[in-house]
């Protein structure tokens, strides 16, 4: 016998395919049990000198995998089970075993493994096992277990980074014209919704939320809260002259949006985006913290000014004889009790008793300033006095003009800086 034939065996595929050959070889009906589609690309049958038949089929299959878990999509890892066996013949007719390397990968023309070049999945490991249909039935299945992990960096970043920029624009709305803030938020909400529709086309319709679903829903929540704050802002600015505390409310809403929204977005995305360079992540976290502190420091004087202005208007409202004490809101009454009577109470009694004795509430806000006069060049001192030794207005004031400051010495100290 030819040595090559002795080694490789006799090719029987063409003979069996011929209807006139008269040669038939029994082939068991082994199938992939989890396959929804099966395509046999090429088939080879050989018989060697020991009368051992070698049967090989190159098969392309589409599998049904009910145990796949997409909760961590797109950072999910999956275990794929490929079951192979016969429904007609049990172990009395078919003995299944693994010969040598149970599972191997095909190679490309450059000898690289095909699966390693897969743009979506990374190969983790593979194993094999056996199982039976029913205990004692003798119907045996061979199972290939393949563990893979999705390459999530590209998919996650393509989803998260655009939404991050959208949400950063939401944070910037707290600096724009109040009349346009709500319109901008609605536009951003529509843009995120359109992006989410595109994402849904690549996610199976499962009965639970994935990581991307949770992320997009949190983004919707942030945009919705921003829209609610803008609506509240637009509502509160009305009738400020009637309800003075609204001056403080609108300032607090605006300041909260400026201080927290953008830094929170940077922190959220620094922990969410996968594959980020550590130094970039550290810069985002530190930038968010420093930015929040700087913005808070810059906004503090405005909040303090709004507080004193609202309190002064509230005090003036309480002193107004045309306004009844019962016309004050519970929150206004609470603020007046805390500020003027040092009581944590919603009661009207203290204010009513105070005003009944013809005493008005007083609110003074003294802004402390330092005046450095060591290097001042005093040009002149003007004192306008009458015959009685006081100035014509009766204030006994002396005006000192020096450089760009005017200091009036009289009953109090008043500093005007030009």
PDB file of N, CA, C and O in Angstrom, residues 279-309:
ATOM      1  N   UNK A 279      -3.895  58.484  35.565  1.00  0.00           N
ATOM      2  CA  UNK A 279      -3.605  59.898  35.787  1.00  0.00           C
ATOM      3  C   UNK A 279      -4.759  60.767  35.308  1.00  0.00           C
ATOM      4  O   UNK A 279      -5.086  61.796  35.908  1.00  0.00           O
ATOM      5  N   UNK A 280      -5.434  60.341  34.222  1.00  0.00           N
ATOM      6  CA  UNK A 280      -6.604  61.079  33.743  1.00  0.00           C
ATOM      7  C   UNK A 280      -7.737  61.003  34.757  1.00  0.00           C
ATOM      8  O   UNK A 280      -8.426  61.998  35.031  1.00  0.00           O
ATOM      9  N   UNK A 281      -7.928  59.822  35.333  1.00  0.00           N
ATOM     10  CA  UNK A 281      -8.960  59.657  36.351  1.00  0.00           C
ATOM     11  C   UNK A 281      -8.662  60.511  37.575  1.00  0.00           C
ATOM     12  O   UNK A 281      -9.567  61.148  38.134  1.00  0.00           O
ATOM     13  N   UNK A 282      -7.395  60.537  37.992  1.00  0.00           N
ATOM     14  CA  UNK A 282      -7.007  61.353  39.152  1.00  0.00           C
ATOM     15  C   UNK A 282      -7.220  62.837  38.867  1.00  0.00           C
ATOM     16  O   UNK A 282      -7.677  63.592  39.742  1.00  0.00           O
ATOM     17  N   UNK A 283      -6.904  63.281  37.641  1.00  0.00           N
ATOM     18  CA  UNK A 283      -7.102  64.684  37.274  1.00  0.00           C
ATOM     19  C   UNK A 283      -8.586  65.044  37.275  1.00  0.00           C
ATOM     20  O   UNK A 283      -8.959  66.140  37.722  1.00  0.00           O
ATOM     21  N   UNK A 284      -9.452  64.144  36.791  1.00  0.00           N
ATOM     22  CA  UNK A 284     -10.883  64.417  36.795  1.00  0.00           C
ATOM     23  C   UNK A 284     -11.423  64.524  38.210  1.00  0.00           C
ATOM     24  O   UNK A 284     -12.215  65.426  38.523  1.00  0.00           O
ATOM     25  N   UNK A 285     -10.983  63.610  39.095  1.00  0.00           N
ATOM     26  CA  UNK A 285     -11.472  63.643  40.477  1.00  0.00           C
ATOM     27  C   UNK A 285     -10.990  64.906  41.198  1.00  0.00           C
ATOM     28  O   UNK A 285     -11.776  65.601  41.848  1.00  0.00           O
ATOM     29  N   UNK A 286      -9.707  65.193  41.079  1.00  0.00           N
ATOM     30  CA  UNK A 286      -9.183  66.397  41.743  1.00  0.00           C
ATOM     31  C   UNK A 286      -9.785  67.657  41.141  1.00  0.00           C
ATOM     32  O   UNK A 286     -10.089  68.617  41.866  1.00  0.00           O
ATOM     33  N   UNK A 287      -9.964  67.678  39.812  1.00  0.00           N
ATOM     34  CA  UNK A 287     -10.574  68.847  39.176  1.00  0.00           C
ATOM     35  C   UNK A 287     -11.993  69.061  39.640  1.00  0.00           C
ATOM     36  O   UNK A 287     -12.430  70.208  39.836  1.00  0.00           O
ATOM     37  N   UNK A 288     -12.751  67.972  39.815  1.00  0.00           N
ATOM     38  CA  UNK A 288     -14.129  68.098  40.281  1.00  0.00           C
ATOM     39  C   UNK A 288     -14.178  68.662  41.702  1.00  0.00           C
ATOM     40  O   UNK A 288     -14.994  69.544  41.999  1.00  0.00           O
ATOM     41  N   UNK A 289     -13.302  68.160  42.576  1.00  0.00           N
ATOM     42  CA  UNK A 289     -13.307  68.629  43.971  1.00  0.00           C
ATOM     43  C   UNK A 289     -12.861  70.082  44.055  1.00  0.00           C
ATOM     44  O   UNK A 289     -13.501  70.921  44.715  1.00  0.00           O
ATOM     45  N   UNK A 290     -11.755  70.408  43.376  1.00  0.00           N
ATOM     46  CA  UNK A 290     -11.247  71.785  43.414  1.00  0.00           C
ATOM     47  C   UNK A 290     -12.256  72.737  42.779  1.00  0.00           C
ATOM     48  O   UNK A 290     -12.508  73.844  43.279  1.00  0.00           O
ATOM     49  N   UNK A 291     -12.860  72.306  41.656  1.00  0.00           N
ATOM     50  CA  UNK A 291     -13.850  73.158  40.999  1.00  0.00           C
ATOM     51  C   UNK A 291     -15.035  73.450  41.892  1.00  0.00           C
ATOM     52  O   UNK A 291     -15.528  74.584  41.941  1.00  0.00           O
ATOM     53  N   UNK A 292     -15.513  72.421  42.616  1.00  0.00           N
ATOM     54  CA  UNK A 292     -16.649  72.625  43.512  1.00  0.00           C
ATOM     55  C   UNK A 292     -16.301  73.604  44.629  1.00  0.00           C
ATOM     56  O   UNK A 292     -17.110  74.476  44.980  1.00  0.00           O
ATOM     57  N   UNK A 293     -15.087  73.479  45.170  1.00  0.00           N
ATOM     58  CA  UNK A 293     -14.681  74.387  46.255  1.00  0.00           C
ATOM     59  C   UNK A 293     -14.549  75.815  45.747  1.00  0.00           C
ATOM     60  O   UNK A 293     -15.023  76.772  46.390  1.00  0.00           O
ATOM     61  N   UNK A 294     -13.928  75.991  44.582  1.00  0.00           N
ATOM     62  CA  UNK A 294     -13.741  77.342  44.023  1.00  0.00           C
ATOM     63  C   UNK A 294     -15.087  77.988  43.717  1.00  0.00           C
ATOM     64  O   UNK A 294     -15.330  79.160  44.051  1.00  0.00           O
ATOM     65  N   UNK A 295     -15.986  77.234  43.091  1.00  0.00           N
ATOM     66  CA  UNK A 295     -17.301  77.796  42.768  1.00  0.00           C
ATOM     67  C   UNK A 295     -18.065  78.142  44.041  1.00  0.00           C
ATOM     68  O   UNK A 295     -18.734  79.176  44.120  1.00  0.00           O
ATOM     69  N   UNK A 296     -17.966  77.278  45.066  1.00  0.00           N
ATOM     70  CA  UNK A 296     -18.657  77.549  46.324  1.00  0.00           C
ATOM     71  C   UNK A 296     -18.135  78.836  46.975  1.00  0.00           C
ATOM     72  O   UNK A 296     -18.918  79.636  47.507  1.00  0.00           O
ATOM     73  N   UNK A 297     -16.818  79.032  46.921  1.00  0.00           N
ATOM     74  CA  UNK A 297     -16.243  80.255  47.504  1.00  0.00           C
ATOM     75  C   UNK A 297     -16.715  81.484  46.738  1.00  0.00           C
ATOM     76  O   UNK A 297     -17.040  82.530  47.331  1.00  0.00           O
ATOM     77  N   UNK A 298     -16.771  81.383  45.419  1.00  0.00           N
ATOM     78  CA  UNK A 298     -17.213  82.526  44.617  1.00  0.00           C
ATOM     79  C   UNK A 298     -18.701  82.808  44.800  1.00  0.00           C
ATOM     80  O   UNK A 298     -19.139  83.958  44.703  1.00  0.00           O
ATOM     81  N   UNK A 299     -19.494  81.781  45.061  1.00  0.00           N
ATOM     82  CA  UNK A 299     -20.928  81.968  45.207  1.00  0.00           C
ATOM     83  C   UNK A 299     -21.330  82.374  46.621  1.00  0.00           C
ATOM     84  O   UNK A 299     -22.441  82.869  46.822  1.00  0.00           O
ATOM     85  N   UNK A 300     -20.455  82.162  47.600  1.00  0.00           N
ATOM     86  CA  UNK A 300     -20.804  82.445  48.998  1.00  0.00           C
ATOM     87  C   UNK A 300     -21.218  83.905  49.228  1.00  0.00           C
ATOM     88  O   UNK A 300     -22.222  84.159  49.909  1.00  0.00           O
ATOM     89  N   UNK A 301     -20.475  84.907  48.697  1.00  0.00           N
ATOM     90  CA  UNK A 301     -20.925  86.300  48.913  1.00  0.00           C
ATOM     91  C   UNK A 301     -22.309  86.570  48.348  1.00  0.00           C
ATOM     92  O   UNK A 301     -23.097  87.309  48.949  1.00  0.00           O
ATOM     93  N   UNK A 302     -22.623  85.982  47.194  1.00  0.00           N
ATOM     94  CA  UNK A 302     -23.944  86.193  46.617  1.00  0.00           C
ATOM     95  C   UNK A 302     -25.047  85.597  47.471  1.00  0.00           C
ATOM     96  O   UNK A 302     -26.119  86.192  47.635  1.00  0.00           O
ATOM     97  N   UNK A 303     -24.784  84.410  48.047  1.00  0.00           N
ATOM     98  CA  UNK A 303     -25.769  83.794  48.927  1.00  0.00           C
ATOM     99  C   UNK A 303     -25.943  84.631  50.192  1.00  0.00           C
ATOM    100  O   UNK A 303     -27.069  84.847  50.663  1.00  0.00           O
ATOM    101  N   UNK A 304     -24.825  85.087  50.746  1.00  0.00           N
ATOM    102  CA  UNK A 304     -24.894  85.914  51.951  1.00  0.00           C
ATOM    103  C   UNK A 304     -25.648  87.217  51.685  1.00  0.00           C
ATOM    104  O   UNK A 304     -26.472  87.656  52.491  1.00  0.00           O
ATOM    105  N   UNK A 305     -25.400  87.819  50.533  1.00  0.00           N
ATOM    106  CA  UNK A 305     -26.105  89.053  50.177  1.00  0.00           C
ATOM    107  C   UNK A 305     -27.595  88.800  49.994  1.00  0.00           C
ATOM    108  O   UNK A 305     -28.436  89.596  50.436  1.00  0.00           O
ATOM    109  N   UNK A 306     -27.948  87.687  49.349  1.00  0.00           N
ATOM    110  CA  UNK A 306     -29.362  87.361  49.162  1.00  0.00           C
ATOM    111  C   UNK A 306     -30.036  87.106  50.503  1.00  0.00           C
ATOM    112  O   UNK A 306     -31.205  87.482  50.703  1.00  0.00           O
ATOM    113  N   UNK A 307     -29.306  86.473  51.424  1.00  0.00           N
ATOM    114  CA  UNK A 307     -29.867  86.213  52.750  1.00  0.00           C
ATOM    115  C   UNK A 307     -30.198  87.518  53.472  1.00  0.00           C
ATOM    116  O   UNK A 307     -31.309  87.692  54.000  1.00  0.00           O
ATOM    117  N   UNK A 308     -29.251  88.441  53.505  1.00  0.00           N
ATOM    118  CA  UNK A 308     -29.490  89.701  54.211  1.00  0.00           C
ATOM    119  C   UNK A 308     -30.544  90.548  53.514  1.00  0.00           C
ATOM    120  O   UNK A 308     -31.349  91.210  54.176  1.00  0.00           O
ATOM    121  N   UNK A 309     -30.570  90.506  52.201  1.00  0.00           N
ATOM    122  CA  UNK A 309     -31.578  91.283  51.483  1.00  0.00           C
ATOM    123  C   UNK A 309     -32.968  90.733  51.743  1.00  0.00           C
ATOM    124  O   UNK A 309     -33.922  91.490  51.993  1.00  0.00           O
TER     125      UNK A 309
END
